[in-house]
PDB file of C-alpha atoms and ligand atoms in Angstrom:
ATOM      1  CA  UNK A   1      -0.398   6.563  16.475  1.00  0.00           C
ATOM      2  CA  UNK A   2       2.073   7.586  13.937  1.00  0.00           C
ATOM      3  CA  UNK A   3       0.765   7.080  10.248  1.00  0.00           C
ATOM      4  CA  UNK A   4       3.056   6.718   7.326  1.00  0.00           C
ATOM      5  CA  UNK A   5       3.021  10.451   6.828  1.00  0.00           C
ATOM      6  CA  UNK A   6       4.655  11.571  10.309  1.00  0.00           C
ATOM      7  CA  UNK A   7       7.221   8.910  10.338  1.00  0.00           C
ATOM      8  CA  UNK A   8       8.675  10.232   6.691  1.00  0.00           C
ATOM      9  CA  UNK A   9       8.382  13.391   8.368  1.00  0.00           C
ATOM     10  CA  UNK A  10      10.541  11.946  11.443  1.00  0.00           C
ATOM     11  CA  UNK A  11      12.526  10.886   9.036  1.00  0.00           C
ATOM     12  CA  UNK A  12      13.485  14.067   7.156  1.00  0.00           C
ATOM     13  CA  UNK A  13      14.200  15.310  10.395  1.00  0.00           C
ATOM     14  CA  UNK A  14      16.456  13.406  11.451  1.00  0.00           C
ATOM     15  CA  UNK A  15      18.909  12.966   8.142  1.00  0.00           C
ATOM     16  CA  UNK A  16      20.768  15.852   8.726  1.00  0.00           C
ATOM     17  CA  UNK A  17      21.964  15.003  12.664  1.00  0.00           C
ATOM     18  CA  UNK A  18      22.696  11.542  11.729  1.00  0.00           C
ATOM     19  CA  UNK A  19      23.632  10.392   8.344  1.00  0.00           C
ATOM     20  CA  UNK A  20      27.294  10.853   7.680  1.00  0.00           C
ATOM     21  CA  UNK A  21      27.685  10.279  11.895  1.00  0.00           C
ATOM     22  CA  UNK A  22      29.757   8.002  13.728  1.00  0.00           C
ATOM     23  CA  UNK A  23      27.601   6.611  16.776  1.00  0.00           C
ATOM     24  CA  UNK A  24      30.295   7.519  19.915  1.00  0.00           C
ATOM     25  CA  UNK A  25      28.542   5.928  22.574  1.00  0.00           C
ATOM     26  CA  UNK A  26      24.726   4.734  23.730  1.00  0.00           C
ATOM     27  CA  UNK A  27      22.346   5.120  26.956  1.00  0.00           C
ATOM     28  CA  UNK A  28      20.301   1.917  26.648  1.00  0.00           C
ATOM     29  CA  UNK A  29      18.108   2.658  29.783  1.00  0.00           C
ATOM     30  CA  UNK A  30      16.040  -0.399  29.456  1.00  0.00           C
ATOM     31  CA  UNK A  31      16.217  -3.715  28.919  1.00  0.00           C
ATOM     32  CA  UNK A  32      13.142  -3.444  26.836  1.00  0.00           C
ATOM     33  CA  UNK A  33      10.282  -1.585  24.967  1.00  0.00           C
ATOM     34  CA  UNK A  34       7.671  -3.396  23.118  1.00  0.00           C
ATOM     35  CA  UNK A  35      10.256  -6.429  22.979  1.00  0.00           C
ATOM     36  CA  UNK A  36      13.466  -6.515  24.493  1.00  0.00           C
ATOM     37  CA  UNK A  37      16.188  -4.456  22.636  1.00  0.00           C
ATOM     38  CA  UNK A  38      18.994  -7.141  20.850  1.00  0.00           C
ATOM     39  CA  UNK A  39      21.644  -8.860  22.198  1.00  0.00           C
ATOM     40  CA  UNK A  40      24.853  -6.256  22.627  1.00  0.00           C
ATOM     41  CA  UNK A  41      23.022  -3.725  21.753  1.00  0.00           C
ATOM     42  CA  UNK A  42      25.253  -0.877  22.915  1.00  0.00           C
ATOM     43  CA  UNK A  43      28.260  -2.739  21.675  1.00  0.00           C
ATOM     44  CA  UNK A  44      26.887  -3.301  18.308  1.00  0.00           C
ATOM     45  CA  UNK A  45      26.004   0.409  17.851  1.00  0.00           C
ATOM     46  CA  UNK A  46      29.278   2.003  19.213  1.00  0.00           C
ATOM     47  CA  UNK A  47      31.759   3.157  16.473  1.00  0.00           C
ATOM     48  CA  UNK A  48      29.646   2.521  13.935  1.00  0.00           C
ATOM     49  CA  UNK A  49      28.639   5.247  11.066  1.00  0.00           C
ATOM     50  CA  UNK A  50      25.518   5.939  10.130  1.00  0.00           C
ATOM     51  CA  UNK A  51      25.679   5.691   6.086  1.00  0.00           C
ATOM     52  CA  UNK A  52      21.937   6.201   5.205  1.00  0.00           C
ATOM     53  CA  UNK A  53      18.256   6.344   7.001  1.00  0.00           C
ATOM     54  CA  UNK A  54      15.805   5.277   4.746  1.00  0.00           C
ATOM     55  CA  UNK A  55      11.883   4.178   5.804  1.00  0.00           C
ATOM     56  CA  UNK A  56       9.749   0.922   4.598  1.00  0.00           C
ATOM     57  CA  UNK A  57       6.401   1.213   5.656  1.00  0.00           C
ATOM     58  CA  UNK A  58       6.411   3.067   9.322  1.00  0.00           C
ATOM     59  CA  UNK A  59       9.608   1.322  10.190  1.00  0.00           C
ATOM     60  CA  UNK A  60      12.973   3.594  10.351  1.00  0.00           C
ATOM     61  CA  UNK A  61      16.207   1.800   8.765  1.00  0.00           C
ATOM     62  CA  UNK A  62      19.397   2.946   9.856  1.00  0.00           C
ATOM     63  CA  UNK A  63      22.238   1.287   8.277  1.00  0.00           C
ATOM     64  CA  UNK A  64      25.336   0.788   9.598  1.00  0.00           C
ATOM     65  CA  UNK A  65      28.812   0.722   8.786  1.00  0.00           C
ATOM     66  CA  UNK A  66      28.954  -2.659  10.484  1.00  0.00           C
ATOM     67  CA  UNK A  67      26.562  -4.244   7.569  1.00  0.00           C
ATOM     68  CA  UNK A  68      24.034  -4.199  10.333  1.00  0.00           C
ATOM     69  CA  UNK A  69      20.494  -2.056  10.158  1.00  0.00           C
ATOM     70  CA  UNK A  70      19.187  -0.666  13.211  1.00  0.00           C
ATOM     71  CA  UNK A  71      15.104  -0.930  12.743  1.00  0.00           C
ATOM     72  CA  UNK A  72      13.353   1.668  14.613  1.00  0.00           C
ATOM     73  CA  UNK A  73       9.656   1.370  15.018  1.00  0.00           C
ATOM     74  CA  UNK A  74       8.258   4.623  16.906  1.00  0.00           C
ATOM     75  CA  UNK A  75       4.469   2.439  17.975  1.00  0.00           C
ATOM     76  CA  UNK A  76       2.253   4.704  19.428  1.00  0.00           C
ATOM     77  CA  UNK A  77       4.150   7.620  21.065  1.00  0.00           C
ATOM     78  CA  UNK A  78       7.751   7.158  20.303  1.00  0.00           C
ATOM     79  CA  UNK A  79       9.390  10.077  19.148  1.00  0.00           C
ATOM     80  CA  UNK A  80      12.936  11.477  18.732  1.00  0.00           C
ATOM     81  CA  UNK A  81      14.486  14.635  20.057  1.00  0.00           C
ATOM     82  CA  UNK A  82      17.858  15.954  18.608  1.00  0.00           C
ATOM     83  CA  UNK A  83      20.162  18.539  20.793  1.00  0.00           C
ATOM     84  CA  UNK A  84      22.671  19.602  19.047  1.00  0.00           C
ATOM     85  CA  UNK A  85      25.282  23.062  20.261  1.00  0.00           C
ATOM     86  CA  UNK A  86      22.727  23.276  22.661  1.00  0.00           C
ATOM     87  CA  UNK A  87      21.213  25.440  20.493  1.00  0.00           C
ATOM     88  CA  UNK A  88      18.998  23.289  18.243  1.00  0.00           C
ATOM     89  CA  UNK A  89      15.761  22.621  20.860  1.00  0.00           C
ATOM     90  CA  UNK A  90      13.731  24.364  23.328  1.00  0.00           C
ATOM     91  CA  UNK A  91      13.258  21.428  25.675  1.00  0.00           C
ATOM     92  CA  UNK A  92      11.411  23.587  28.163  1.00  0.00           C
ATOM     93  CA  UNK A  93       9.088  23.761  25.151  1.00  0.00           C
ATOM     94  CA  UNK A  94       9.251  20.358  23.787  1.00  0.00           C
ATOM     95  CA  UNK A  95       8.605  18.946  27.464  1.00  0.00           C
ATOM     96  CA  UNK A  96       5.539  21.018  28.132  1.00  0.00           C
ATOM     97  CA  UNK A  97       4.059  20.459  24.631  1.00  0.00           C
ATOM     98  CA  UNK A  98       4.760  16.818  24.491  1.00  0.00           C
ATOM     99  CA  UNK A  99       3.951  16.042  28.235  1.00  0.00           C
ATOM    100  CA  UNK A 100       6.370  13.872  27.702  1.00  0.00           C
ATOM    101  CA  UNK A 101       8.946  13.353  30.565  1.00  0.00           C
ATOM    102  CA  UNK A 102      12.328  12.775  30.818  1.00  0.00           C
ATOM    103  CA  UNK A 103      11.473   9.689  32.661  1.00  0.00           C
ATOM    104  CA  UNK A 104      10.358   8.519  29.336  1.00  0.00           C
ATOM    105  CA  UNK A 105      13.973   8.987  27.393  1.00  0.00           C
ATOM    106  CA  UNK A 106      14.627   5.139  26.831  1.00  0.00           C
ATOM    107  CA  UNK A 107      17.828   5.490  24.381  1.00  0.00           C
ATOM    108  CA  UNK A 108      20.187   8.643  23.767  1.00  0.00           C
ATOM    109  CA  UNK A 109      22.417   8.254  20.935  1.00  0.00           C
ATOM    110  CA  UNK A 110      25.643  10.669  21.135  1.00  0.00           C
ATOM    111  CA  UNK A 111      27.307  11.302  18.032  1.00  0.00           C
ATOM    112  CA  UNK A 112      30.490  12.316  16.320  1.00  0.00           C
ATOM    113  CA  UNK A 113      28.886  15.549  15.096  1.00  0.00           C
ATOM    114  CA  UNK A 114      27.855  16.282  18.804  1.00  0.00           C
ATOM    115  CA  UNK A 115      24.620  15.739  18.110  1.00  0.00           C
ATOM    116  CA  UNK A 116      22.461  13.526  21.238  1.00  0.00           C
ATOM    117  CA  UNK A 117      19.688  12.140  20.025  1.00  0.00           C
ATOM    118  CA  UNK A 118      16.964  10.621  21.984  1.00  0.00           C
ATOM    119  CA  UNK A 119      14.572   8.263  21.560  1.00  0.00           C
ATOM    120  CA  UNK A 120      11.876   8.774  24.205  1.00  0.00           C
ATOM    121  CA  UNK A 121       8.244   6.371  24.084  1.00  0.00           C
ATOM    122  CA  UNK A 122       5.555   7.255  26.988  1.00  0.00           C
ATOM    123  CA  UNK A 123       3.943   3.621  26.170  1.00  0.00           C
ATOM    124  CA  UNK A 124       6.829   1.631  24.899  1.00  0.00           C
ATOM    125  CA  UNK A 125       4.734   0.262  22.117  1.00  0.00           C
ATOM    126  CA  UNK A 126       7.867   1.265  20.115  1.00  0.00           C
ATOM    127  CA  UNK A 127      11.074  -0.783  19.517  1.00  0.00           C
ATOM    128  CA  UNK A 128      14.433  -1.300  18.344  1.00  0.00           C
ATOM    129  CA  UNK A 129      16.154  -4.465  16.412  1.00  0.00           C
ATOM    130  CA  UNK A 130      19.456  -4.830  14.867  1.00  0.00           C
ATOM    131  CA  UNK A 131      19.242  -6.778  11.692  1.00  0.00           C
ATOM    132  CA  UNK A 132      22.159  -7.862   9.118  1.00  0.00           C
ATOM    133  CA  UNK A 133      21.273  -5.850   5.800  1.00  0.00           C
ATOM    134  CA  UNK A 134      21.503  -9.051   3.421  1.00  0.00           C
ATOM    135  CA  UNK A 135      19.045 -10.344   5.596  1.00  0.00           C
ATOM    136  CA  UNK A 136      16.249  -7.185   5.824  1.00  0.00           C
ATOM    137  CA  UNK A 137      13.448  -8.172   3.220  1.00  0.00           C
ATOM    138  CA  UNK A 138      13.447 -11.705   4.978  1.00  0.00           C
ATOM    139  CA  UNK A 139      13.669 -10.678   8.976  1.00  0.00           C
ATOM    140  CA  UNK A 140      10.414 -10.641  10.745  1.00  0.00           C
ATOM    141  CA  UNK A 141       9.564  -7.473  10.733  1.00  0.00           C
ATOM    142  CA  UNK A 142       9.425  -7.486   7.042  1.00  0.00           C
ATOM    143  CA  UNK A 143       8.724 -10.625   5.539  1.00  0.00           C
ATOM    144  CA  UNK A 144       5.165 -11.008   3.470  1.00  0.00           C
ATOM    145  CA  UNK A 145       4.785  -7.260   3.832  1.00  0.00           C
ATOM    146  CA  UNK A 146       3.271  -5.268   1.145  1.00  0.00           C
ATOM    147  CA  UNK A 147       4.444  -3.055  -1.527  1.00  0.00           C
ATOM    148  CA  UNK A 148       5.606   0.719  -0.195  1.00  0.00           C
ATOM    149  CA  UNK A 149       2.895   2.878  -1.156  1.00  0.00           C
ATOM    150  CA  UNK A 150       5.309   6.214  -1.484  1.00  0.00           C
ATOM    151  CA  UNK A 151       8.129   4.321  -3.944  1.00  0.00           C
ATOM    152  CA  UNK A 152       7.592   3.349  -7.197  1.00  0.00           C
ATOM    153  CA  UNK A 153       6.447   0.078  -7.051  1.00  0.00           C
ATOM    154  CA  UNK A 154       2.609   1.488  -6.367  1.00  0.00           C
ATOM    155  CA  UNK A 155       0.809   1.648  -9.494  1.00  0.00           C
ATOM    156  CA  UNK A 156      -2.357   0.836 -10.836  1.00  0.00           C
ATOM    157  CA  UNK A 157      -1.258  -2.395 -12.570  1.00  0.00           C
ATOM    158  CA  UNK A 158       0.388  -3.291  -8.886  1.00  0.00           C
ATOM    159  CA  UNK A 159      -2.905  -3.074  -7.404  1.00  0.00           C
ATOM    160  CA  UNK A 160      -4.598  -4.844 -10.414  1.00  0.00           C
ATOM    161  CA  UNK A 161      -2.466  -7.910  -9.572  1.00  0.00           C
ATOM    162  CA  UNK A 162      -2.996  -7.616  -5.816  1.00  0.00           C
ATOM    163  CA  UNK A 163      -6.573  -6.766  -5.828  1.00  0.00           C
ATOM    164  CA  UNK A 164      -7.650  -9.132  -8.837  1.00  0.00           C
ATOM    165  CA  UNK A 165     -10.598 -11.736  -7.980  1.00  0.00           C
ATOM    166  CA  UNK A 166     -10.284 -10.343  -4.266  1.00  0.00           C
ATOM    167  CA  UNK A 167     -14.272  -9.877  -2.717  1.00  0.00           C
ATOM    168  CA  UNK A 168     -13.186  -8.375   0.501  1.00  0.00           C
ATOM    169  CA  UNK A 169     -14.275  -4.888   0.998  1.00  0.00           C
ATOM    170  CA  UNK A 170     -11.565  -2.139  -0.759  1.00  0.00           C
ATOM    171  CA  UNK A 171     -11.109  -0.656   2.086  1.00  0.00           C
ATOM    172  CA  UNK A 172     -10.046  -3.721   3.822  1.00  0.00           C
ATOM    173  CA  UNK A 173      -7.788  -4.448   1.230  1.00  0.00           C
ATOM    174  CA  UNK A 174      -6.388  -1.339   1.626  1.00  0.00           C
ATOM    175  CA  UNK A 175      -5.591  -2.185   5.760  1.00  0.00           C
ATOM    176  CA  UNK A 176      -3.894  -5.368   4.810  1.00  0.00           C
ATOM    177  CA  UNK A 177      -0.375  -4.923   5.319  1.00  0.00           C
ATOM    178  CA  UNK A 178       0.182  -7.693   3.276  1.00  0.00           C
ATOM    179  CA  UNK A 179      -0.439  -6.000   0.048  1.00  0.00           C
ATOM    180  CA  UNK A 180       0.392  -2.358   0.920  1.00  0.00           C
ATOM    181  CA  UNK A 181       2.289  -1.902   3.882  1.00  0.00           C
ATOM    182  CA  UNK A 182       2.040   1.581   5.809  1.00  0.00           C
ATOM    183  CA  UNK A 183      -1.485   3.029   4.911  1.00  0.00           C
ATOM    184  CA  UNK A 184      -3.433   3.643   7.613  1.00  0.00           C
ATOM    185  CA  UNK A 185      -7.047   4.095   8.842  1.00  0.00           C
ATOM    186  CA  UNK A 186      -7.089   8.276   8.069  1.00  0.00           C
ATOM    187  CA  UNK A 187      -5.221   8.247   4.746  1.00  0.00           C
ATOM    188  CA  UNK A 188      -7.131   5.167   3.375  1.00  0.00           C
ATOM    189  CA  UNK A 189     -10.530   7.192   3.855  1.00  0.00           C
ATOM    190  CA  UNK A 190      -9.062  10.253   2.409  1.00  0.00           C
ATOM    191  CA  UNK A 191      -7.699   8.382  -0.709  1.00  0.00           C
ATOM    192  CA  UNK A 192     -10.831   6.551  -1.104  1.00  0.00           C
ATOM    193  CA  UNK A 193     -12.804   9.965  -1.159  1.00  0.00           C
ATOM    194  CA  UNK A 194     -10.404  11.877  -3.835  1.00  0.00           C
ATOM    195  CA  UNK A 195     -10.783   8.905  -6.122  1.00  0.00           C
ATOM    196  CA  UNK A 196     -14.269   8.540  -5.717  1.00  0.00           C
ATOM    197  CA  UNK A 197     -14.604   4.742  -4.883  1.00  0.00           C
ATOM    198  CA  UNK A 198     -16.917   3.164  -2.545  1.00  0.00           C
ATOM    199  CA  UNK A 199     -15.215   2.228   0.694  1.00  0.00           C
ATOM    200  CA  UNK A 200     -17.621  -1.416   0.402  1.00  0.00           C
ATOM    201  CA  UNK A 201     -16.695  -2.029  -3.216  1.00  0.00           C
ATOM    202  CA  UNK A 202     -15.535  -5.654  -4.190  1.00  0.00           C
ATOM    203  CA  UNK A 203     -11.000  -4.912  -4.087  1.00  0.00           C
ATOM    204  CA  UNK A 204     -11.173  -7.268  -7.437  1.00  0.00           C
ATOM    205  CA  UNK A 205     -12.954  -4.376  -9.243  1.00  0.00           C
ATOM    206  CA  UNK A 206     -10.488  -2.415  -9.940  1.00  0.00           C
ATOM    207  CA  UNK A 207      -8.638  -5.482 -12.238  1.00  0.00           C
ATOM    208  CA  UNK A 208     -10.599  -6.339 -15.714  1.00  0.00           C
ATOM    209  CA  UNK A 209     -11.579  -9.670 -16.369  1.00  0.00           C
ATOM    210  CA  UNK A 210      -8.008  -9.942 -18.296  1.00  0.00           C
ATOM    211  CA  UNK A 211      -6.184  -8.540 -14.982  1.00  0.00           C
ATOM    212  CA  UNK A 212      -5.784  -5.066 -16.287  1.00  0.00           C
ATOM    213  CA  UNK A 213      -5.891  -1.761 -13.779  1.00  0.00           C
ATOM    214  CA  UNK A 214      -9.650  -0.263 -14.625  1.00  0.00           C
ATOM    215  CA  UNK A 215      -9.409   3.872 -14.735  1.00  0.00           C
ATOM    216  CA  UNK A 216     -10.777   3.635 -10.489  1.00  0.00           C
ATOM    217  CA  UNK A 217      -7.365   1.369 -10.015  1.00  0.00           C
ATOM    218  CA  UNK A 218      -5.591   3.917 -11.742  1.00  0.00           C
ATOM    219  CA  UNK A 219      -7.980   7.016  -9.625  1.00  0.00           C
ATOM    220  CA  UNK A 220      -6.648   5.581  -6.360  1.00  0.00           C
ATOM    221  CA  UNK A 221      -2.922   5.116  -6.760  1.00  0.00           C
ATOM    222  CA  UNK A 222      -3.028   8.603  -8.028  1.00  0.00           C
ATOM    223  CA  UNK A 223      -5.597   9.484  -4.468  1.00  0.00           C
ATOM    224  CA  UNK A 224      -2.916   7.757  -2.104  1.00  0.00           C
ATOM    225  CA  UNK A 225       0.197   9.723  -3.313  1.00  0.00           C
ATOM    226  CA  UNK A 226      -1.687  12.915  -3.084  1.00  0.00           C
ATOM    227  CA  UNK A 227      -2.930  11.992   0.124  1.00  0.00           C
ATOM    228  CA  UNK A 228       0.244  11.034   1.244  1.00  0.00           C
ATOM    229  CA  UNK A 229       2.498  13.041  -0.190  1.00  0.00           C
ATOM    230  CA  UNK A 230       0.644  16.371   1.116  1.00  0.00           C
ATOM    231  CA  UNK A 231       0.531  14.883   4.570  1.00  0.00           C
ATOM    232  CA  UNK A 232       4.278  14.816   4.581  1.00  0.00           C
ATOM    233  CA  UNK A 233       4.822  18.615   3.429  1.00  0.00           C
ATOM    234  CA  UNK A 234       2.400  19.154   5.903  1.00  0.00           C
ATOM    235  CA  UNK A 235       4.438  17.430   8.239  1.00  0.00           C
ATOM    236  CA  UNK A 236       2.147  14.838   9.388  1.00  0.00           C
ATOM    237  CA  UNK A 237      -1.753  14.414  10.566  1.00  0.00           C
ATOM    238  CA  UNK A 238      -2.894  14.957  14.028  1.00  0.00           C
ATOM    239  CA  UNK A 239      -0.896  14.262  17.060  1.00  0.00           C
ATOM    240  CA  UNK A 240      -1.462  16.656  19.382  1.00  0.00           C
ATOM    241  CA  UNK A 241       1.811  15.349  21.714  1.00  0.00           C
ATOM    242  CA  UNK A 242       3.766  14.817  19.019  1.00  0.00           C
ATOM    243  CA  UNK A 243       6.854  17.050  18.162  1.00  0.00           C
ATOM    244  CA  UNK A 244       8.916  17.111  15.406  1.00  0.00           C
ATOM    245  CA  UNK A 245      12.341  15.872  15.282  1.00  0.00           C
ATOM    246  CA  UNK A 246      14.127  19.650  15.445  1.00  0.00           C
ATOM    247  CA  UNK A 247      12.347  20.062  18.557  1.00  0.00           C
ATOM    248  CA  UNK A 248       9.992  22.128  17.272  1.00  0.00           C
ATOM    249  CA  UNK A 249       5.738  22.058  17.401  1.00  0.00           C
ATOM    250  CA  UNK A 250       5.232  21.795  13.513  1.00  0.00           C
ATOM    251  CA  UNK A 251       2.308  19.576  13.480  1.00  0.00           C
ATOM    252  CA  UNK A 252      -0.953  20.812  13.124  1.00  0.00           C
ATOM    253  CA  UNK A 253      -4.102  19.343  11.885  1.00  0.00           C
ATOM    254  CA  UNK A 254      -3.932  18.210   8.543  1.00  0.00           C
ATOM    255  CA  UNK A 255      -6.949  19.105   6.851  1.00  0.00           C
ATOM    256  CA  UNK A 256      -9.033  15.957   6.333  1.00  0.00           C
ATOM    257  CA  UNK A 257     -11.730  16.245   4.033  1.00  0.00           C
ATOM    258  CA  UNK A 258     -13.887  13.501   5.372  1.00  0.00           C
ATOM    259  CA  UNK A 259     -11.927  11.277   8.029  1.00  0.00           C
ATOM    260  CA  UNK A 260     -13.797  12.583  11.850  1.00  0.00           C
ATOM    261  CA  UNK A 261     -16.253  14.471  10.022  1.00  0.00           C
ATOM    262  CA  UNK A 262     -19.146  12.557  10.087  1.00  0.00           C
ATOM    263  CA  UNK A 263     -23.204  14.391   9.441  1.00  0.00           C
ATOM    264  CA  UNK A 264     -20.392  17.524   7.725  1.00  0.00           C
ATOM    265  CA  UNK A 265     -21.540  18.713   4.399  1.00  0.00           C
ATOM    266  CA  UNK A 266     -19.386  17.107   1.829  1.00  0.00           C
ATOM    267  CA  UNK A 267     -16.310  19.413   0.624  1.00  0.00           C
ATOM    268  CA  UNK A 268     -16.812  18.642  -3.241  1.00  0.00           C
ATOM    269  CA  UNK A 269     -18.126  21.899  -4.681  1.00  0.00           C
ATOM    270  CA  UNK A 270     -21.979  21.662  -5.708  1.00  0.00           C
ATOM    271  CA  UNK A 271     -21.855  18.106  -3.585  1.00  0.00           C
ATOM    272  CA  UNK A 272     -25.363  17.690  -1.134  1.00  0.00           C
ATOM    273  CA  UNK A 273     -23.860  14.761   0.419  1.00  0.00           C
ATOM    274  CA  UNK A 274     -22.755  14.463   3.654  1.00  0.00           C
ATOM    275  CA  UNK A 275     -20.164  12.556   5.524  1.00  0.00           C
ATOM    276  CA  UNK A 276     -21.166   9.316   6.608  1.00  0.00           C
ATOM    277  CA  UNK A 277     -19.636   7.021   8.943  1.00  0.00           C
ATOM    278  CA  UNK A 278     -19.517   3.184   8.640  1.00  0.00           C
ATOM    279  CA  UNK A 279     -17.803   0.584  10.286  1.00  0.00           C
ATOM    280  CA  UNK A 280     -15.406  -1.903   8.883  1.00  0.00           C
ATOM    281  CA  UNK A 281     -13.360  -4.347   9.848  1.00  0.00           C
ATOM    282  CA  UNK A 282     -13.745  -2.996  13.549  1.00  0.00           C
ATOM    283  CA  UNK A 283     -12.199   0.605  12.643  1.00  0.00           C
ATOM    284  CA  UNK A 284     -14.819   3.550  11.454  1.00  0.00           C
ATOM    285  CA  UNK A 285     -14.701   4.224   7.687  1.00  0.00           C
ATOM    286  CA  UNK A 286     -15.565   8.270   6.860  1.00  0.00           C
ATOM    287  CA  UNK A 287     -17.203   8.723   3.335  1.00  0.00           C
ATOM    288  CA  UNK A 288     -19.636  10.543   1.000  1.00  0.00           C
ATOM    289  CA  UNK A 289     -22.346   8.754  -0.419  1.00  0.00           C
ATOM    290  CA  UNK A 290     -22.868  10.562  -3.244  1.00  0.00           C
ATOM    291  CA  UNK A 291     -19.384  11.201  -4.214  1.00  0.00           C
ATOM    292  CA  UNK A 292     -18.748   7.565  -3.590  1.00  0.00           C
ATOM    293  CA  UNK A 293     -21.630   5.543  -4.752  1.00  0.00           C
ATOM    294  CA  UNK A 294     -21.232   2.018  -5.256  1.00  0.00           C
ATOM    295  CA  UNK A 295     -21.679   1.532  -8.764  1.00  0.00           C
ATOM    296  CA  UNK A 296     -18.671   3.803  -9.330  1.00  0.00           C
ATOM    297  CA  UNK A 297     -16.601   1.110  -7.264  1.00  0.00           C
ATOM    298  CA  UNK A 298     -16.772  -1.040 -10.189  1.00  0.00           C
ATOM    299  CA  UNK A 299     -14.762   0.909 -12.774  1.00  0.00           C
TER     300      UNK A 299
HETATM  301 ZN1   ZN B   1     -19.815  14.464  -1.831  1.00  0.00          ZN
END
């Protein structure tokens, strides 16, 4: 599944064949994917420019000249492929190395640049809603969800307010979409590691008594944009059928320093531990014992 990490890097990707583009015309090839696509779809795309394609957790928000945004959610194996002069993509390449067929192409986009642009999803966990912009932060996609954990509005006194007088497990915390929307299982492990904190540690220690960020709260916002932000100039995590948006096979595996590595020596220099697995919450949770005792949890 797509993590945070690859759909900024889907992102990127696609900027340059889209923003600034009028939409000429749409192949809707379905009525549905994970739920059915809007009402008019096609008609509510055509003519319109694309102005801007930002991201809010792993959704992809394409706004319109029409006042409209068109949400793109890629679930598990949706994925975009841009053709543009014909020259842009190897699709021989792309086909092979996805496995993906054209069978799977669900929506083509042609555009006034003459780029196409096609969305193609294997599982159709993946979808597509047209929502007016005045009315984004409240739609249900969006409303209750948590603070973006690559903008500014992560910090440590953000996650002293979220976390404060919580007892659930910080790693659970760190799931709920509700208070930081977009982190997933791999970069929650990895973000717990760098900063040291215990993946079992009560979420309400990192706030003081007084509802201040303790030095961990501070440790792990720090942790996540690393984390994060080197996953994206990496240009994602894992996905061995997933392709970047030129086309091209730029993802390779991200170098995790505990997440899938469980009974591996620890990677902190001078470190005996070794990487333990634990389960929580149903998923696995990857972690050092002795880089991440409990105690340190605390503050
Ligand atoms: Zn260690």
């Amino acid at each position: 599944m797509p993590e945070l990490p690859e759909v900024e890097t889907v992102r990127r990707g696609l900027v340059p064949a889209m923003v600034g583009a009028r939409i000429l015309s749409v192949e809707q090839r379905r009525p549905d994917l994970r739920f059915p696509f809007p009402q008019n779809f096609v008609a509510r795309l055509t003519e319109q420019s694309i102005t801007a394609l930002d991201r809010r957790a792993k959704y992809l928000l394409a706004d319109l000249s029409s006042g409209e945004v068109l949400i793109m959610h890629l679930g598990m194996t949706g994925r975009f492929l841009i053709a543009q002069n014909g020259a842009a993509v190897s699709p021989g390449d792309f086909h092979f190395a996805a496995g993906g067929a054209q069978t799977h192409d669900h929506v083509v986009f042609h555009l006034s640049n003459g780029a196409a642009v096609t969305y193609n999803d294997a599982r159709r966990f993946g979808f597509m809603d047209l929502v007016p912009r005045a009315e984004l932060e409240t739609c249900r996609h969006f409303v209750g969800m948590g603070l973006e954990p690559l903008g500014g509005a992560l910090s440590g006194a953000a996650v002293a307010r979220l976390f404060r007088g919580r007892r659930t497990p910080l790693k659970a915390a760190l799931l709920d979409q509700r208070l930081i929307a977009g982190l997933g299982n791999i970069y929650i492990c990895e973000a717990l590691f760098r900063a040291g904190l215990h993946p079992e540690a009560p979420a309400g220690s990192l706030a003081t008594a007084g509802g201040e960020p303790t030095d961990a709260a501070h440790r792990l916002v720090d942790a996540i944009r690393a984390v994060l932000a080197e996953a994206v100039a990496a240009g994602g995590s894992t996905l061995r059928d997933y392709v970047q948006t030129d086309g091209s096979l730029g993802y390779f595996q991200h170098a995790f320093r505990v997440y899938d590595r469980a009974g591996e020596p620890c990677v902190t220099p001078g470190c005996a531990g070794a990487v333990t697995r634990l389960v929580q919450s149903g998923r696995s949770t990857f972690y050092c014992p002795a880089c991440q005792p409990p105690a340190r949890g605390v503050r």
